[in-house]
Amino acid sequence: MQQRHCQNIINHRNIIIECFKGSFLKTIKVISFSTSLDQTSLCMHGPRKLPKESNDPLKGRTSKTKRKHCKPERKPFVTGINELKRRARLEKIMRHEVHEISLKHPENGLLVKKLIPVAHEVYAARIELFDIVSRIIERIPLHACRVCGEVHVGLVPHGIRTCNSAGSLSSKEHSWVKGGIDNILPVVESFHLYDRVGRAVSHEECLEVDRIPAVVELCVQAGLDLPEYPTRRRVLPVYNISGRIIDFEKRFPQDAKYGENIKSYGFWEKITKRKENLSQVPPKSNSLQDLAMQGMQTWDKMRDGALRLMQNYPVQTCGYCPEVQVGPKGHRVRLCQAFKHQMRDGQHAWQEASIDDLVPPVYVWHVKDPQHSEPLVHSLKRYYGKLPAVVELFWQGGAQVGEGYDGLMREDVVVPDLNEEKLVV
């Protein structure tokens, strides 16, 4: 009797499996909009934007339930939190012991010689990139929303309703205006440090110390010499004894005249800033496709070079706002207005920065057919891909993008027609 029941269970199990396989195959037949069913989907999503708190005091008076849903999130850590805690415990133990802590380049104030050419290449690539982008946007239309800052590259702006900023329409449609180079290549600034191993910029010095593009400041600290932004180049290293920095070069200078006529801030008072376009390299060709290909190579060259520099020269960013400081530690300027800034007295929540914090990519909706006159439809937005605005600009110009952007472009997904949307599972 028991064997008969077991045999019936096995038979029912086999029937259920066969039915499941049949329904699964029908489901695959319905999903006919993917061109890579035999392979794992390469679909990727761009980084989510951090929620912003409203500056309107009346909008801030909401219920606890509503505030819980609008709670901003912190940026992800580049290094794991457990590794950061382990390093902090080790540094605390070493500070209690009175002995010298060995410092390597560039922690001891000296330059890494093999990275000096990389700093020059990144600086030259940045100037060339701005020049090429300014030439291409004259031929390819660029649109920007005047309310939320959304960017679209193409002839016709998209119709995706994602405008959620204050002052937007009730339909969440964008208010498009002509965009410029600042919309797709935003400049992140950082305080220029005369002495990168010295003390941090205080709150009282925030209006005296120069702020320059963070990529330029990274190149200067890595060995690039700019006359308008002098920096201290050490001959002797500094020493760390029980967590305290000892600078013998400052106490016993070899050259008595060194640093007499140099101010550590306010360089604009005596030096006229040099225009970056004086050292621009003329493009190899004026055709749109050649410019796009050259710009794509320059974009990758600048980001790859900056990433190599960041592996040795640390960069700090605030965990809740886009503030960036190039150097071993963040500044002490109390200007943070992000989440729970009252708990920090306006201080920034410093953490290790990533390449996207230093060179932020502005993600835009990817247009598969640039010559297509119809805009992107809101109801089909989950089938559209995204790309950094600079990469999308070069792609529409005729350049071949790298394999790393295939998942963002969602090339393995065919956008269905409006009458086929309901058939997609």
Coordinates of C-alpha atoms in Angstrom, one line a residue:
M1 CA 0.0 0.0 0.0
Q2 CA 2.8 2.4 1.0
Q3 CA 4.7 1.6 -2.2
R4 CA 1.6 2.4 -4.3
H5 CA 1.3 5.8 -2.7
C6 CA 4.9 6.5 -3.3
Q7 CA 4.6 5.6 -6.9
N8 CA 1.6 7.9 -7.3
I9 CA 3.6 10.8 -5.8
I10 CA 6.5 10.2 -8.2
N11 CA 4.0 10.1 -11.1
H12 CA 2.4 13.3 -10.0
R13 CA 5.8 14.9 -9.6
N14 CA 6.8 14.0 -13.1
I15 CA 3.5 15.5 -14.5
I16 CA 4.1 18.7 -12.6
I17 CA 7.6 19.0 -14.0
E18 CA 6.4 18.4 -17.5
C19 CA 3.6 21.0 -17.1
F20 CA 6.1 23.5 -15.7
K21 CA 8.5 23.0 -18.7
G22 CA 5.6 23.5 -21.1
S23 CA 4.5 26.8 -19.5
F24 CA 8.1 27.9 -19.3
L25 CA 8.7 27.3 -23.0
K26 CA 5.5 29.2 -23.8
T27 CA 6.8 32.1 -21.7
I28 CA 10.1 32.1 -23.6
K29 CA 8.1 32.2 -26.9
V30 CA 6.2 35.3 -25.7
I31 CA 9.4 37.1 -24.7
S32 CA 10.5 37.5 -28.3
F33 CA 12.0 41.0 -28.0
S34 CA 15.4 39.8 -26.7
T35 CA 18.1 39.0 -29.3
S36 CA 20.3 37.0 -27.0
L37 CA 18.0 34.4 -25.5
D38 CA 20.7 31.7 -25.7
Q39 CA 23.1 33.8 -23.5
T40 CA 22.9 35.5 -20.2
S41 CA 21.4 39.0 -20.5
L42 CA 24.0 41.8 -20.4
C43 CA 21.5 44.4 -19.2
M44 CA 23.0 46.8 -16.7
H45 CA 21.6 49.8 -15.0
G46 CA 23.4 53.1 -14.3
P47 CA 24.1 54.3 -10.8
R48 CA 21.0 55.5 -9.0
K49 CA 20.8 59.2 -8.1
L50 CA 20.9 60.0 -4.4
P51 CA 17.6 61.4 -3.2
K52 CA 17.8 65.1 -2.4
E53 CA 16.1 66.8 0.5
S54 CA 13.8 69.7 -0.2
N55 CA 15.1 73.2 0.7
D56 CA 11.6 74.5 1.1
P57 CA 10.8 74.7 4.9
L58 CA 7.1 74.2 4.3
K59 CA 7.7 71.0 2.4
G60 CA 9.9 69.8 5.2
R61 CA 7.0 69.7 7.6
T62 CA 5.7 66.3 6.7
S63 CA 4.7 63.2 8.6
K64 CA 7.2 60.7 10.0
T65 CA 6.0 58.1 7.5
K66 CA 6.6 60.4 4.5
R67 CA 10.1 61.5 5.8
K68 CA 11.0 57.8 6.2
H69 CA 10.4 57.2 2.5
C70 CA 12.4 60.3 1.5
K71 CA 15.4 59.4 3.6
P72 CA 18.6 60.1 1.6
E73 CA 21.1 57.3 1.2
R74 CA 24.9 57.5 1.6
K75 CA 27.2 56.8 -1.2
P76 CA 28.6 53.3 -1.4
F77 CA 32.0 52.8 0.1
V78 CA 34.9 52.1 -2.3
T79 CA 36.7 50.1 0.4
G80 CA 34.5 47.7 2.5
I81 CA 33.5 48.9 6.0
N82 CA 35.1 45.9 7.7
E83 CA 38.4 46.7 6.1
L84 CA 38.1 50.4 7.1
K85 CA 37.4 49.3 10.7
R86 CA 40.4 47.0 10.7
R87 CA 42.7 49.8 9.5
A88 CA 41.3 52.2 12.1
R89 CA 42.0 49.7 14.9
L90 CA 45.5 49.1 13.6
E91 CA 46.3 52.8 13.4
K92 CA 45.0 53.3 17.0
I93 CA 47.3 50.7 18.3
M94 CA 50.3 52.1 16.4
R95 CA 49.6 55.6 17.7
H96 CA 49.9 54.4 21.3
E97 CA 53.4 53.0 20.6
V98 CA 56.2 55.5 20.4
H99 CA 58.1 54.5 17.2
E100 CA 58.4 55.7 13.6
I101 CA 55.7 54.7 11.2
S102 CA 57.2 54.1 7.8
L103 CA 55.6 56.1 5.0
K104 CA 55.9 55.4 1.3
H105 CA 55.6 57.7 -1.7
P106 CA 53.5 59.9 -1.8
E107 CA 52.4 59.7 1.9
N108 CA 55.8 61.1 2.9
G109 CA 55.4 64.2 0.7
L110 CA 57.5 63.0 -2.2
L111 CA 56.3 62.4 -5.7
V112 CA 55.9 59.1 -7.4
K113 CA 58.2 59.5 -10.4
K114 CA 56.5 57.0 -12.7
L115 CA 53.2 58.8 -12.4
I116 CA 54.5 62.3 -13.3
P117 CA 54.0 61.6 -17.1
V118 CA 50.5 60.3 -16.3
A119 CA 49.6 63.6 -14.7
H120 CA 50.7 65.5 -17.8
E121 CA 48.8 63.1 -20.0
V122 CA 45.6 63.5 -18.0
Y123 CA 45.8 67.3 -18.0
A124 CA 46.4 67.4 -21.8
A125 CA 43.6 64.9 -22.4
R126 CA 41.2 67.0 -20.4
I127 CA 41.9 70.1 -22.4
E128 CA 41.6 68.2 -25.7
L129 CA 38.3 66.6 -24.5
F130 CA 36.7 70.0 -23.8
D131 CA 37.8 71.3 -27.2
I132 CA 36.4 68.2 -29.1
V133 CA 33.1 68.3 -27.3
S134 CA 32.7 72.0 -27.9
R135 CA 33.1 71.3 -31.7
I136 CA 30.7 68.3 -31.8
I137 CA 27.8 69.9 -30.0
E138 CA 27.7 72.5 -32.8
R139 CA 26.7 69.7 -35.1
I140 CA 24.7 67.4 -32.8
P141 CA 21.8 69.0 -30.9
L142 CA 22.0 68.9 -27.1
H143 CA 18.9 69.5 -24.9
A144 CA 18.7 70.3 -21.2
C145 CA 15.8 70.7 -18.8
R146 CA 15.8 74.1 -17.2
V147 CA 14.1 72.8 -14.1
C148 CA 15.9 69.5 -13.1
G149 CA 18.9 69.5 -15.4
E150 CA 18.0 66.4 -17.3
V151 CA 20.1 66.1 -20.5
H152 CA 19.2 64.5 -23.9
V153 CA 21.4 64.1 -26.9
G154 CA 19.7 63.9 -30.3
L155 CA 17.5 65.7 -32.7
V156 CA 14.2 65.4 -30.8
P157 CA 14.1 65.5 -27.0
H158 CA 12.6 62.4 -25.3
G159 CA 9.1 62.4 -23.8
I160 CA 9.9 60.4 -20.7
R161 CA 8.2 62.1 -17.7
T162 CA 10.9 62.1 -15.0
C163 CA 11.0 65.7 -13.9
N164 CA 10.5 65.6 -10.1
S165 CA 12.3 68.8 -9.0
A166 CA 10.6 71.8 -7.4
G167 CA 8.9 74.0 -10.0
S168 CA 8.3 71.1 -12.5
L169 CA 5.0 70.6 -14.2
S170 CA 2.3 68.4 -12.7
S171 CA 2.7 66.0 -15.6
K172 CA 6.4 65.7 -14.8
E173 CA 7.3 66.6 -18.3
H174 CA 10.6 68.3 -19.0
S175 CA 11.0 71.9 -20.1
W176 CA 13.7 71.7 -22.7
V177 CA 16.2 74.4 -23.6
K178 CA 19.4 74.3 -25.6
G179 CA 22.2 72.7 -23.6
G180 CA 25.9 73.4 -23.5
I181 CA 29.2 71.8 -22.6
D182 CA 28.6 72.3 -18.9
N183 CA 25.6 70.0 -19.0
I184 CA 27.5 67.0 -20.1
L185 CA 30.9 67.7 -18.6
P186 CA 30.2 69.2 -15.2
V187 CA 33.3 70.6 -13.4
V188 CA 33.9 69.3 -9.8
E189 CA 36.0 71.8 -7.9
S190 CA 38.4 71.2 -5.0
F191 CA 40.5 73.5 -2.8
H192 CA 44.0 73.9 -4.1
L193 CA 46.6 72.8 -1.5
Y194 CA 50.0 74.4 -1.4
D195 CA 51.2 71.7 0.9
R196 CA 49.3 68.4 0.4
V197 CA 50.8 66.9 3.6
G198 CA 50.1 70.0 5.7
R199 CA 47.0 70.9 7.6
A200 CA 43.5 70.9 6.1
V201 CA 41.7 74.1 5.0
S202 CA 39.8 75.6 7.9
H203 CA 36.4 77.2 7.7
E204 CA 37.8 80.7 8.1
E205 CA 40.0 80.2 5.0
C206 CA 37.2 79.0 2.7
L207 CA 37.1 82.4 0.8
E208 CA 40.9 82.8 0.6
V209 CA 42.0 79.4 -0.8
D210 CA 41.6 78.9 -4.6
R211 CA 39.1 76.3 -5.9
I212 CA 40.2 74.6 -9.1
P213 CA 38.9 71.6 -11.0
A214 CA 39.5 68.5 -9.0
V215 CA 41.1 66.7 -11.9
V216 CA 43.6 69.6 -12.4
E217 CA 44.3 69.6 -8.6
L218 CA 45.0 65.8 -8.8
C219 CA 47.5 66.4 -11.7
V220 CA 49.2 69.2 -9.8
Q221 CA 49.7 67.1 -6.7
A222 CA 51.0 64.2 -8.9
G223 CA 53.7 66.3 -10.5
L224 CA 52.2 68.8 -12.9
D225 CA 53.7 72.3 -12.5
L226 CA 51.4 75.2 -13.2
P227 CA 52.7 78.8 -12.6
E228 CA 49.3 80.1 -11.4
Y229 CA 49.0 77.3 -8.8
P230 CA 52.3 76.9 -7.0
T231 CA 52.8 73.9 -4.8
R232 CA 55.5 72.7 -2.5
R233 CA 57.9 70.1 -3.8
R234 CA 59.8 68.4 -1.0
V235 CA 63.3 67.2 -1.3
L236 CA 63.3 65.4 2.1
P237 CA 60.4 63.2 3.2
V238 CA 58.3 63.8 6.3
Y239 CA 58.2 61.2 9.1
N240 CA 55.3 59.9 11.1
I241 CA 56.1 59.3 14.8
S242 CA 53.2 58.0 16.9
G243 CA 50.7 59.5 14.5
R244 CA 52.3 62.9 14.4
I245 CA 53.9 64.3 11.2
I246 CA 57.4 65.6 11.7
D247 CA 58.8 67.8 8.8
F248 CA 62.5 68.3 9.2
E249 CA 62.7 70.3 5.9
K250 CA 60.4 73.0 7.4
R251 CA 62.4 73.2 10.7
F252 CA 65.8 73.0 9.1
P253 CA 65.4 74.5 5.5
Q254 CA 68.3 73.9 3.2
D255 CA 67.6 77.0 1.2
A256 CA 66.8 80.1 3.4
K257 CA 65.1 81.9 0.5
Y258 CA 62.8 79.0 -0.3
G259 CA 59.1 80.0 0.0
E260 CA 59.7 83.6 1.0
N261 CA 57.6 85.3 -1.7
I262 CA 55.0 82.5 -2.0
K263 CA 51.6 82.8 -0.5
S264 CA 49.7 79.6 0.3
Y265 CA 46.4 81.2 -0.8
G266 CA 44.9 84.0 -2.8
F267 CA 46.9 83.4 -6.0
W268 CA 44.4 85.4 -8.1
E269 CA 45.6 88.6 -6.5
K270 CA 48.9 88.6 -8.2
I271 CA 48.7 86.1 -11.1
T272 CA 46.4 86.3 -14.1
K273 CA 45.1 82.8 -14.7
R274 CA 46.3 81.3 -17.9
K275 CA 43.7 80.3 -20.4
E276 CA 43.6 76.6 -21.0
N277 CA 42.8 77.0 -24.7
L278 CA 46.2 78.3 -25.4
S279 CA 47.7 74.8 -25.2
Q280 CA 45.0 73.1 -27.1
V281 CA 46.1 70.6 -29.7
P282 CA 44.3 71.0 -33.0
P283 CA 42.2 68.0 -34.0
K284 CA 43.6 65.6 -36.6
S285 CA 40.5 66.0 -38.8
N286 CA 37.3 68.1 -38.9
S287 CA 35.0 65.3 -40.0
L288 CA 32.3 64.4 -37.4
Q289 CA 33.2 60.7 -37.2
D290 CA 37.0 61.4 -36.8
L291 CA 36.3 64.0 -34.1
A292 CA 34.0 61.5 -32.3
M293 CA 36.6 58.7 -32.5
Q294 CA 39.3 61.0 -31.2
G295 CA 37.0 62.2 -28.4
M296 CA 36.2 58.7 -27.3
Q297 CA 39.9 57.8 -27.0
T298 CA 40.5 61.0 -25.1
W299 CA 37.6 60.3 -22.7
D300 CA 38.9 56.8 -21.9
K301 CA 42.5 58.1 -21.6
M302 CA 41.5 60.8 -19.1
R303 CA 39.5 58.5 -16.9
D304 CA 42.0 55.7 -17.0
G305 CA 44.8 58.1 -16.2
A306 CA 42.9 59.7 -13.4
L307 CA 42.1 56.3 -12.0
R308 CA 45.8 55.4 -11.9
L309 CA 46.6 58.6 -10.1
M310 CA 43.8 58.0 -7.5
Q311 CA 45.3 54.6 -6.6
N312 CA 48.3 56.4 -5.2
Y313 CA 47.1 59.9 -4.5
P314 CA 43.9 59.7 -2.3
V315 CA 40.8 61.7 -3.1
Q316 CA 38.0 62.3 -0.5
T317 CA 34.4 62.9 -1.1
C318 CA 31.4 63.7 1.1
G319 CA 29.1 60.7 1.6
Y320 CA 25.9 62.8 1.1
C321 CA 26.9 65.7 -1.2
P322 CA 29.1 66.0 -4.3
E323 CA 31.9 67.9 -2.5
V324 CA 35.4 66.6 -3.4
Q325 CA 38.8 67.3 -1.8
V326 CA 42.0 66.0 -3.4
G327 CA 44.5 65.0 -0.7
P328 CA 45.0 62.6 2.2
K329 CA 42.2 64.2 4.2
G330 CA 39.1 66.4 3.7
H331 CA 38.8 70.1 4.5
R332 CA 37.0 71.5 7.6
V333 CA 34.8 74.0 5.8
R334 CA 31.3 73.7 7.3
L335 CA 29.1 74.1 4.2
C336 CA 27.4 70.7 3.9
Q337 CA 23.6 71.0 3.7
A338 CA 22.9 67.4 3.0
F339 CA 21.2 64.7 5.1
K340 CA 21.7 65.3 8.9
H341 CA 24.2 68.1 8.5
Q342 CA 23.0 69.5 11.8
M343 CA 24.5 66.5 13.5
R344 CA 27.9 67.2 12.0
D345 CA 27.7 71.0 12.5
G346 CA 27.9 71.4 8.7
Q347 CA 31.0 69.3 8.4
H348 CA 31.2 66.9 5.4
A349 CA 31.1 63.1 6.0
W350 CA 34.3 62.3 4.3
Q351 CA 35.0 59.0 2.7
E352 CA 37.2 57.6 -0.1
A353 CA 36.1 58.9 -3.5
S354 CA 35.6 56.9 -6.7
I355 CA 36.4 57.9 -10.3
D356 CA 32.7 58.9 -10.8
D357 CA 33.0 61.4 -8.0
L358 CA 36.0 63.0 -9.6
V359 CA 34.7 62.8 -13.2
P360 CA 30.9 62.5 -12.8
P361 CA 29.2 60.9 -15.9
V362 CA 25.9 62.5 -16.7
Y363 CA 23.7 59.5 -17.8
V364 CA 21.2 60.1 -20.7
W365 CA 18.7 57.9 -22.5
H366 CA 20.3 56.0 -25.3
V367 CA 18.9 56.6 -28.8
K368 CA 19.4 53.5 -31.0
D369 CA 18.5 55.3 -34.2
P370 CA 19.7 59.0 -34.1
Q371 CA 18.0 59.7 -37.4
H372 CA 14.6 58.6 -36.1
S373 CA 12.4 61.7 -35.7
E374 CA 10.0 60.2 -33.1
P375 CA 10.9 60.8 -29.5
L376 CA 11.3 58.1 -26.8
V377 CA 8.0 57.1 -25.3
H378 CA 7.4 57.1 -21.6
S379 CA 5.5 53.8 -21.5
L380 CA 8.5 52.0 -23.1
K381 CA 11.2 53.5 -20.9
R382 CA 12.1 50.2 -19.3
Y383 CA 13.3 48.9 -22.7
Y384 CA 15.6 51.9 -23.3
G385 CA 19.3 51.9 -22.3
K386 CA 21.4 54.7 -20.8
L387 CA 24.9 56.0 -21.5
P388 CA 27.1 58.8 -20.2
A389 CA 26.2 61.9 -22.1
V390 CA 29.8 62.2 -23.5
V391 CA 29.8 58.6 -24.7
E392 CA 26.3 59.0 -26.3
L393 CA 27.5 62.2 -28.0
F394 CA 30.5 60.4 -29.5
W395 CA 28.3 57.3 -30.4
Q396 CA 25.9 59.5 -32.4
G397 CA 28.9 61.1 -34.0
G398 CA 30.0 57.7 -35.4
A399 CA 32.5 56.4 -32.8
Q400 CA 32.7 52.9 -31.6
V401 CA 32.2 52.6 -27.9
G402 CA 34.0 50.1 -25.7
E403 CA 32.6 46.7 -24.6
G404 CA 32.1 48.0 -21.1
Y405 CA 29.1 50.1 -22.3
D406 CA 27.3 47.2 -24.0
G407 CA 25.2 46.4 -20.9
L408 CA 24.2 50.0 -20.4
M409 CA 23.1 50.4 -24.1
R410 CA 20.9 47.3 -23.7
E411 CA 21.7 46.1 -27.2
D412 CA 20.3 42.6 -26.5
V413 CA 16.8 44.1 -26.1
V414 CA 14.6 45.1 -29.0
V415 CA 12.2 47.9 -28.2
P416 CA 8.6 46.7 -28.9
D417 CA 5.9 48.8 -30.6
L418 CA 3.2 50.3 -28.5
N419 CA 0.7 47.7 -29.6
E420 CA 3.1 44.9 -28.6
E421 CA 3.9 46.2 -25.1
K422 CA 1.2 44.1 -23.4
L423 CA 2.6 40.9 -24.9
V424 CA 5.9 41.2 -23.2
V425 CA 6.2 39.4 -19.9

